Coordinates of C-alpha atoms in Angstrom, one line a residue:
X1 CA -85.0 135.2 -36.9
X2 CA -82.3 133.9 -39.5
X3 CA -84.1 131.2 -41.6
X4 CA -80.6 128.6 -40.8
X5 CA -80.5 129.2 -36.8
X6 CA -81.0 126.4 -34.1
X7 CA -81.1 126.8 -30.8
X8 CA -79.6 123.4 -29.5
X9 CA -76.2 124.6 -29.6
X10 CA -77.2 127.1 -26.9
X11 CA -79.0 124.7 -24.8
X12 CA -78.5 121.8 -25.6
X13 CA -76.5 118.9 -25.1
X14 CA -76.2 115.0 -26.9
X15 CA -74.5 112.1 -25.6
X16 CA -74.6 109.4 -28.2
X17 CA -75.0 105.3 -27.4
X18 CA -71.2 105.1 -28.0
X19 CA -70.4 107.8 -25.1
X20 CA -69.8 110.2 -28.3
X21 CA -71.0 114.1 -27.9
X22 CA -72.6 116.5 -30.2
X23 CA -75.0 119.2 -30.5
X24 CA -78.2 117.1 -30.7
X25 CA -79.3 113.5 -31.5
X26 CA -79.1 113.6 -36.0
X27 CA -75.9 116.5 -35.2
X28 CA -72.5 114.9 -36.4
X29 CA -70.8 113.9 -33.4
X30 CA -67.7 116.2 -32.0
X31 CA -64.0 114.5 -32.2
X32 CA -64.5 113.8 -28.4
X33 CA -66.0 110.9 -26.2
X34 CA -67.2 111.1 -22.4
X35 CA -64.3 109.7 -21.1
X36 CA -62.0 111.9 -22.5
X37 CA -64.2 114.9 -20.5
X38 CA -63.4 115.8 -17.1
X39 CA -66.1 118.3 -16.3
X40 CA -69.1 118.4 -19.3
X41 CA -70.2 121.7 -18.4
X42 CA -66.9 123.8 -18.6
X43 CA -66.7 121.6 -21.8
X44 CA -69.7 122.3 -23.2
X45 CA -69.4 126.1 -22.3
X46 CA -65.5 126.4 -24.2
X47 CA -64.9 123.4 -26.3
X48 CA -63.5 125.3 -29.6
X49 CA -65.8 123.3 -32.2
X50 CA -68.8 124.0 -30.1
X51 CA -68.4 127.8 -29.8
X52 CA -67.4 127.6 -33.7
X53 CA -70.7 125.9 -34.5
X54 CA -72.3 129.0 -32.4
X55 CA -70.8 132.2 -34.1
X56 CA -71.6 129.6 -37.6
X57 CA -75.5 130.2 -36.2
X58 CA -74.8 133.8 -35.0
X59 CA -74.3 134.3 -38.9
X60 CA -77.0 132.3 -40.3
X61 CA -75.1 129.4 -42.0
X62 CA -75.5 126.0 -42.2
X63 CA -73.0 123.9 -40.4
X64 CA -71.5 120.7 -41.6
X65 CA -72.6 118.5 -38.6
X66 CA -75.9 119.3 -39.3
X67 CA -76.4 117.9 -42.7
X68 CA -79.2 115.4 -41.8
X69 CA -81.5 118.8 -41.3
X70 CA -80.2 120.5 -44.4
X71 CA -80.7 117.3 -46.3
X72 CA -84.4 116.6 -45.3
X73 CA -85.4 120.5 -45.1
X74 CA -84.7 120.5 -48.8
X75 CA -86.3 117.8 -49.3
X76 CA -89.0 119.6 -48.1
X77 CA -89.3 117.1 -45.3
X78 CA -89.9 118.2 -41.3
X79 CA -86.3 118.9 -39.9
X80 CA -85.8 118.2 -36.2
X81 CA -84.5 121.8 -36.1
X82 CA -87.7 122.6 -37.3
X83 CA -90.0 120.8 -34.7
X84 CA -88.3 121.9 -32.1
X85 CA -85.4 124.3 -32.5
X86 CA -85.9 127.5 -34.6
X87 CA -87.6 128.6 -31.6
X88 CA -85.4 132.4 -30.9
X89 CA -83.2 132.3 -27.5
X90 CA -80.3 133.8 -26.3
X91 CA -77.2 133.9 -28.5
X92 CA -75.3 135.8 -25.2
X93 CA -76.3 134.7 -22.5
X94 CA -76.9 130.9 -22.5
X95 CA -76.5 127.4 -20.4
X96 CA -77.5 123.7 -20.5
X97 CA -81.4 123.7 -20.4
X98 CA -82.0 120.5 -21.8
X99 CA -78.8 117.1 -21.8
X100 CA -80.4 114.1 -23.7
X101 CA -78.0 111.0 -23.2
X102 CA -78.5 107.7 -24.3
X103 CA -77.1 105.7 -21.6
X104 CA -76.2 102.6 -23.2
X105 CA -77.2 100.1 -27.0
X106 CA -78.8 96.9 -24.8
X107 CA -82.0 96.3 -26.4
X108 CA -84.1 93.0 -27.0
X109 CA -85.3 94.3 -30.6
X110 CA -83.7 94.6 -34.1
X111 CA -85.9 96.6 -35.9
X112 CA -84.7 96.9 -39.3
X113 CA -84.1 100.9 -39.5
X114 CA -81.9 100.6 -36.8
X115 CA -78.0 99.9 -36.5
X116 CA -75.5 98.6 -33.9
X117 CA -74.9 101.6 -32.2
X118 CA -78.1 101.9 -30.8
X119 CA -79.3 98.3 -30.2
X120 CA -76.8 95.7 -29.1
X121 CA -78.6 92.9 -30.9
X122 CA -78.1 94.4 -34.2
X123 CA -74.1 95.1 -33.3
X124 CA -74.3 91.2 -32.8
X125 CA -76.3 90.6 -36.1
X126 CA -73.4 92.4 -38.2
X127 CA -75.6 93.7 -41.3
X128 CA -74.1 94.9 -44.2
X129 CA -75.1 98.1 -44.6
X130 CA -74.5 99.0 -40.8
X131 CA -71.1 101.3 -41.2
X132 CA -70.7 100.7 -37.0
X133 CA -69.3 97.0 -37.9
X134 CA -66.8 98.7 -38.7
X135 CA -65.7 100.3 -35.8
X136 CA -64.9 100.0 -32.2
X137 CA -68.7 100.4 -30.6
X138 CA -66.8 100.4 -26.9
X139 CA -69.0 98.8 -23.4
X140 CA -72.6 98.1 -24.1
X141 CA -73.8 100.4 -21.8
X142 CA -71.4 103.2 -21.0
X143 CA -73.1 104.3 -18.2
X144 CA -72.2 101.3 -16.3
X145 CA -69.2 102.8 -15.7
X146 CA -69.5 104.5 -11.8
X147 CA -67.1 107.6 -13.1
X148 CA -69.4 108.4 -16.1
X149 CA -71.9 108.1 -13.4
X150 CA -70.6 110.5 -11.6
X151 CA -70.0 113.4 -14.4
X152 CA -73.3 112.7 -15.8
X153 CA -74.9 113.1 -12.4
X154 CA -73.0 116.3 -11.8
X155 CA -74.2 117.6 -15.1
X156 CA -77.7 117.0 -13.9
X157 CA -77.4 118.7 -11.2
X158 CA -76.1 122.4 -13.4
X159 CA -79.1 125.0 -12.0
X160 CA -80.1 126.3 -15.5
X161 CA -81.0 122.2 -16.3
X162 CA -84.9 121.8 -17.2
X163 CA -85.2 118.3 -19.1
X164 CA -83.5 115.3 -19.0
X165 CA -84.2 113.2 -22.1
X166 CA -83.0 109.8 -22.0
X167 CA -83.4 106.7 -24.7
X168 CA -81.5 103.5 -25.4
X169 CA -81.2 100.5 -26.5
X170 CA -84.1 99.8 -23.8
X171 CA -84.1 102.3 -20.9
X172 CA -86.2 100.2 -19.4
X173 CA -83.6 97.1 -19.5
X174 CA -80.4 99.8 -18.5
X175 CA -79.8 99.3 -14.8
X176 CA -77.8 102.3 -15.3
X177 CA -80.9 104.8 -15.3
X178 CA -82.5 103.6 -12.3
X179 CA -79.2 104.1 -10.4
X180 CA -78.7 107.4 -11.8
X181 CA -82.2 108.4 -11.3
X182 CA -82.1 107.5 -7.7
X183 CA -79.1 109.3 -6.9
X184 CA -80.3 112.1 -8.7
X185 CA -83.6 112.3 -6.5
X186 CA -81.3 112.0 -3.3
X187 CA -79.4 115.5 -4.8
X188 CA -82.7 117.8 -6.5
X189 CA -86.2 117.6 -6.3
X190 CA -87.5 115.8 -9.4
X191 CA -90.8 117.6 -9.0
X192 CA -88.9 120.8 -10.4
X193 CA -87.8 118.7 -13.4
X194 CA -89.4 117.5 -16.5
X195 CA -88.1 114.6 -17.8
X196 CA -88.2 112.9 -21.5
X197 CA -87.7 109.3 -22.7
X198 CA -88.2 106.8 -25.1
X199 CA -89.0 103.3 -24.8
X200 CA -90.1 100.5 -26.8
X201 CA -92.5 99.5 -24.7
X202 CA -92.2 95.4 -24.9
X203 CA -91.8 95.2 -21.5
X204 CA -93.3 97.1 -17.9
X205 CA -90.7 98.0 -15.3
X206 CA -92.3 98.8 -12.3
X207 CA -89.5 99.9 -10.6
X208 CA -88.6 101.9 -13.5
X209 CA -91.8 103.6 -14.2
X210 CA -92.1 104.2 -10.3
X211 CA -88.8 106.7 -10.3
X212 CA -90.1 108.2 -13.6
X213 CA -93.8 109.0 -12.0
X214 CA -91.8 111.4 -9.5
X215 CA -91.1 114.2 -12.2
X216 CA -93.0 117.4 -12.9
X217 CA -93.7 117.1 -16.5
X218 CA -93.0 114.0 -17.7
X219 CA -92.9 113.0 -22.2
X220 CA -93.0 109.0 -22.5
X221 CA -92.3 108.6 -26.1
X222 CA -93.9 105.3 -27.1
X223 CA -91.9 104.0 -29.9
X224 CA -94.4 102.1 -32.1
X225 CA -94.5 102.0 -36.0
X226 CA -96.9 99.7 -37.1
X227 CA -99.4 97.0 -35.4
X228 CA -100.2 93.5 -35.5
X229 CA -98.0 91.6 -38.5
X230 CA -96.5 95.0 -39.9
X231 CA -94.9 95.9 -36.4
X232 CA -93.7 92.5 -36.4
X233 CA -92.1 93.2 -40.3
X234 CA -90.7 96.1 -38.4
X235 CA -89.5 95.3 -34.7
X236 CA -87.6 92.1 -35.6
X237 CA -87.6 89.9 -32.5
X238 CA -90.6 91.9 -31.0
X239 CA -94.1 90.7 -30.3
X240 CA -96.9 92.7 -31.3
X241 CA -99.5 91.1 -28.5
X242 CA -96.9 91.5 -25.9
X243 CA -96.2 95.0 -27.3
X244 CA -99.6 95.9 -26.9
X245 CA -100.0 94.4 -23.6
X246 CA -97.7 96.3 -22.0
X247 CA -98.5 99.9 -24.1
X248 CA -101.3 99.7 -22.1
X249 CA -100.0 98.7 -18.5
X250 CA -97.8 101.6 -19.1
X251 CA -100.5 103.9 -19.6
X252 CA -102.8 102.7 -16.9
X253 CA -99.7 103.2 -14.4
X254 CA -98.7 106.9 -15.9
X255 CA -102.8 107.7 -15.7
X256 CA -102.6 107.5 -12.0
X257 CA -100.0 110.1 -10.9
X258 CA -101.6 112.9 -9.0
X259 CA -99.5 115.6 -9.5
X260 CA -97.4 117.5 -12.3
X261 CA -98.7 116.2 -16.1
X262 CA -98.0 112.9 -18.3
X263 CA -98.1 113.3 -21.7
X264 CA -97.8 110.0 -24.3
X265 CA -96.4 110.7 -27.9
X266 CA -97.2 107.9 -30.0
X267 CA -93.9 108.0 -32.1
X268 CA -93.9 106.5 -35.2
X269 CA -90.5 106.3 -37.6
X270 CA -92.0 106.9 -40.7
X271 CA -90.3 104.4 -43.5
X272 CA -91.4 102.2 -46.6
X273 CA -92.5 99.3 -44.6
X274 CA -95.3 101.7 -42.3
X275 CA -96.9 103.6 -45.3
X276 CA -100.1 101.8 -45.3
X277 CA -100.3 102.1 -41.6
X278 CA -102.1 105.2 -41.2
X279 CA -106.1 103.8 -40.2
X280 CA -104.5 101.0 -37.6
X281 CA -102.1 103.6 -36.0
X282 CA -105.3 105.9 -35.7
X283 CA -107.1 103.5 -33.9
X284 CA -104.2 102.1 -31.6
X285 CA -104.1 106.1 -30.7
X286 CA -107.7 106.5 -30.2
X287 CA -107.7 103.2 -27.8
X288 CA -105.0 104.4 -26.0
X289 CA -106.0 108.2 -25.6
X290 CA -109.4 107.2 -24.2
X291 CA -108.2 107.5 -20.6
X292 CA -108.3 111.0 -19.8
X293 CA -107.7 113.0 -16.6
X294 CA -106.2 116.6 -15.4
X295 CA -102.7 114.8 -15.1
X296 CA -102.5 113.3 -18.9
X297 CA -102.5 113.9 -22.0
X298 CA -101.8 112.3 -25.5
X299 CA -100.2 113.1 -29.1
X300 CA -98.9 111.6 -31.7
X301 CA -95.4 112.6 -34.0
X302 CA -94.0 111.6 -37.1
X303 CA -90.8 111.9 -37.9
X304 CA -88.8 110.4 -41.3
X305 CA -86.6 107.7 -41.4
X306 CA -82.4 108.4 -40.9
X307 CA -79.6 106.8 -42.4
X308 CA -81.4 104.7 -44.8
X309 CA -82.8 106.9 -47.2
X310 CA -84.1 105.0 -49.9
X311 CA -86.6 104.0 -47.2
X312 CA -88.1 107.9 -46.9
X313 CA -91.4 108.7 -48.0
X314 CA -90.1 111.1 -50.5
X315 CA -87.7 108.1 -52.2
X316 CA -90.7 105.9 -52.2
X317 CA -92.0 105.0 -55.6
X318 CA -94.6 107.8 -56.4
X319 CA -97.3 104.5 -57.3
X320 CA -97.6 103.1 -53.6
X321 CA -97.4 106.8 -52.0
X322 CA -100.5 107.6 -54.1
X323 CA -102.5 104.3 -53.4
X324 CA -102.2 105.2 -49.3
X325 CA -103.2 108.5 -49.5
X326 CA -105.9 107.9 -51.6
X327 CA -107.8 105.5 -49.0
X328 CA -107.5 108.5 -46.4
X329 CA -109.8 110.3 -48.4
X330 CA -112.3 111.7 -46.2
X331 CA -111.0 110.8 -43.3
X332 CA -109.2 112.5 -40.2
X333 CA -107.7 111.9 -36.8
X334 CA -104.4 112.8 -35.0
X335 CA -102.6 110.0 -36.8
X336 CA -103.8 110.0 -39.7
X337 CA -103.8 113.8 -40.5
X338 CA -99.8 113.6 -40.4
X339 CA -100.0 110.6 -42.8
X340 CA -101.5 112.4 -45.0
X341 CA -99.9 115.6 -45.0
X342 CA -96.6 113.5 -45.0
X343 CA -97.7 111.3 -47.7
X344 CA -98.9 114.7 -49.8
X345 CA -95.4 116.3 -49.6
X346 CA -93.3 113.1 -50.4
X347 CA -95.5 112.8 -53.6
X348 CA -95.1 116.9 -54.4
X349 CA -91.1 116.0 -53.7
X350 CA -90.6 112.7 -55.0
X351 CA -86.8 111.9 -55.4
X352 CA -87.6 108.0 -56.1
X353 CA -84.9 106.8 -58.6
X354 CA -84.3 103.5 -59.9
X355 CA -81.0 103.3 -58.2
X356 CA -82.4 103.0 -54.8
X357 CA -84.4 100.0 -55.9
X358 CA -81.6 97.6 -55.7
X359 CA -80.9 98.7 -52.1
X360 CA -84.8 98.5 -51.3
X361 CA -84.6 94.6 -53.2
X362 CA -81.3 93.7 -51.1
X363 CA -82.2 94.6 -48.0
X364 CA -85.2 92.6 -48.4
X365 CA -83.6 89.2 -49.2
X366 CA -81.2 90.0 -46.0
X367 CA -84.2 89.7 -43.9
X368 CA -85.8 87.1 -45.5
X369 CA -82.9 85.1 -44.8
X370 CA -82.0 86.4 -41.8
X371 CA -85.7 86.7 -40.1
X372 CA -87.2 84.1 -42.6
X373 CA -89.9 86.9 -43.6
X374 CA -89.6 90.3 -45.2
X375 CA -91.9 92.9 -46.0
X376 CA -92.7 91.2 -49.6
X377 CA -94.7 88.6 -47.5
X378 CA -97.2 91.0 -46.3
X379 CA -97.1 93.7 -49.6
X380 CA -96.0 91.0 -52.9
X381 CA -97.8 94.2 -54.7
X382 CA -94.6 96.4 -53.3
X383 CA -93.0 94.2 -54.5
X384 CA -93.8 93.9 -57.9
X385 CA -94.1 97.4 -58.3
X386 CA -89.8 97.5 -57.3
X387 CA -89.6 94.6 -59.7
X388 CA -90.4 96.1 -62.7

């Protein structure tokens, strides 16, 4: 095994919010949309840059479009490559296992590490620091369109497919992926597939849920940060008690599908504004793990922050990261033990600089006067502690 390979580029397939393509979800997008595709298989099979970024693999370099890997690997930070990609395959021989698309930016939150080409309420919000105001974000939700439709439902349909992965904006508020689900039952058997999402979780689709129950294997990815008045700091425009409701509506309706298996990540973006969230997230897990049977399961994943890096654990100041870790002292649980392994390595690797303090302080005052709160309201000892 080289220490630089990744096995996405050999079975694996990412179709961004704006209908662009790459190699996998933090991958640099390819100078290609969907539209300009006629067939995404014999694309993704002989499109020049994608058999370039292959034989760079083959020789165990480090491609350019993958820079937000290289960039948190040496940071000594937990890669997506290295969650779920250095895993050995096939170099010769390959096809599309796995096509992860996100179908479309309509979304009813603005959580503040996100941007406008992922939730269409932030495109409409126009901050700053979000480079997408800058360019032409296209429909809403491409996957409206009954062409795109089409190829993505013939790319579903390749025989070597195994997981569909799927996120949003909402999934669960994109029309879109019910139709395509539905057409897709009427042309495989979704019992043979395994099928990947994440949602939000502010609000229960039955009708939704009720296509997704009909896979073999099926990973709900429940997107949730922080609870009670940090989620809200977080999830701009979200409800915490609704949240919660329907978190566990979801789960009750997942717990009852008698064949194939469920398994529920809690999936938290790890971020300055979630460091002191360990102990509530460890008990929001252990609520919602406490319905067990042979058909689900539960777990929990971490993952850092992208695109705003002066909010990564490792670029916090050194001061706050020691205070959280220290009250997990003695204590352990699925959550909490990837706090604090998290929370140990951005202290050993601390890149915190004063320069990123002004960034930190600025983005602040945007969403106190934007949202008419800010994370100084709940942690004015942060605060300080950037003021200085």
């Amino acid at each position: 095994m080289t220490k630089n390979f990744c096995n996405y580029p050999f079975r694996h397939l990412s179709i961004g919010a704006t209908s662009e393509v790459r190699a996998c979800c933090v991958a640099e997008p390819f100078p290609v949309k969907i539209q300009e595709i006629k067939d995404l298989n014999e694309w993704w099979a002989n499109y020049a840059d994608y058999r370039e970024m292959r034989d760079s693999f083959k020789q165990d370099l480090q491609h350019t479009n993958c820079k937000t890997c290289w960039r948190q690997e040496s940071a000594g930070s937990v890669s997506l490559r290295n969650r779920f990609a250095i895993k050995e395959v096939s170099t010769e021989t390959y096809g599309i296992e796995e096509v992860e698309f996100t179908g479309g930016r309509l979304c009813n939150l603005a959580c503040r590490m996100c941007f406008g080409f992922t939730s269409s309420l932030i495109e409409k919000e126009r901050r700053p620091w979000d480079g997408s105001i800058e360019r032409d974000l296209g429909p809403v939700n491409w996957l409206d369109d009954p062409i795109e439709q089409d190829k993505i439902l013939k790319l579903l349909c390749t025989p070597t497919l195994k997981k569909i992965y799927f996120t949003g904006g909402e999934p669960q508020l994109i029309p879109s992926y019910q139709t395509v689900i539905g057409q897709l039952a009427e042309r495989r058997d979704l019992s043979k597939l395994n099928v990947h999402f994440n949602s939000n979780c502010t609000v229960f689709n039955e009708y939704f849920w009720d296509k997704i129950r009909r896979f073999n294997y099926r990973q709900v990815d429940m997107s949730i940060d922080a609870v009670d008045t940090a989620y809200d700091l977080i999830r701009y425009n979200g409800s915490w008690d609704k949240t919660y409701e329907s978190v566990f509506r979801i789960r009750d309706y997942m717990s009852k599908v008698d064949h194939g298996f469920t398994r529920i990540y809690l999936t938290i973006v790890g971020q300055l504004g979630n460091v002191d969230q360990a102990t509530a997230l460890q008990e929001l897990f252990d609520s919602l793990s406490a319905v067990t049977n042979l058909n689900i399961g539960y777990d929990a994943i971490l993952i850092p922050v992208t695109l705003t890096p002066e909010w990564e654990w490792q670029n916090v100041p050194v001061e706050i990261l020691s205070n959280e870790l220290n009250k997990l002292d003695n204590l352990s649980g699925t959550v909490i033990n990837l706090f604090k392994k998290d929370l140990e390595n951005a202290i050993v690797n601390n890149c915190y600089t004063k320069e990123m303090t002004e960034q930190v302080v600025k983005k602040e005052q945007y969403f106190k006067n934007q949202f008419g709160k800010c994370l100084w309201d709940r942690k004015p000892e942060w605060f300080e502690i950037y003021s200085q």
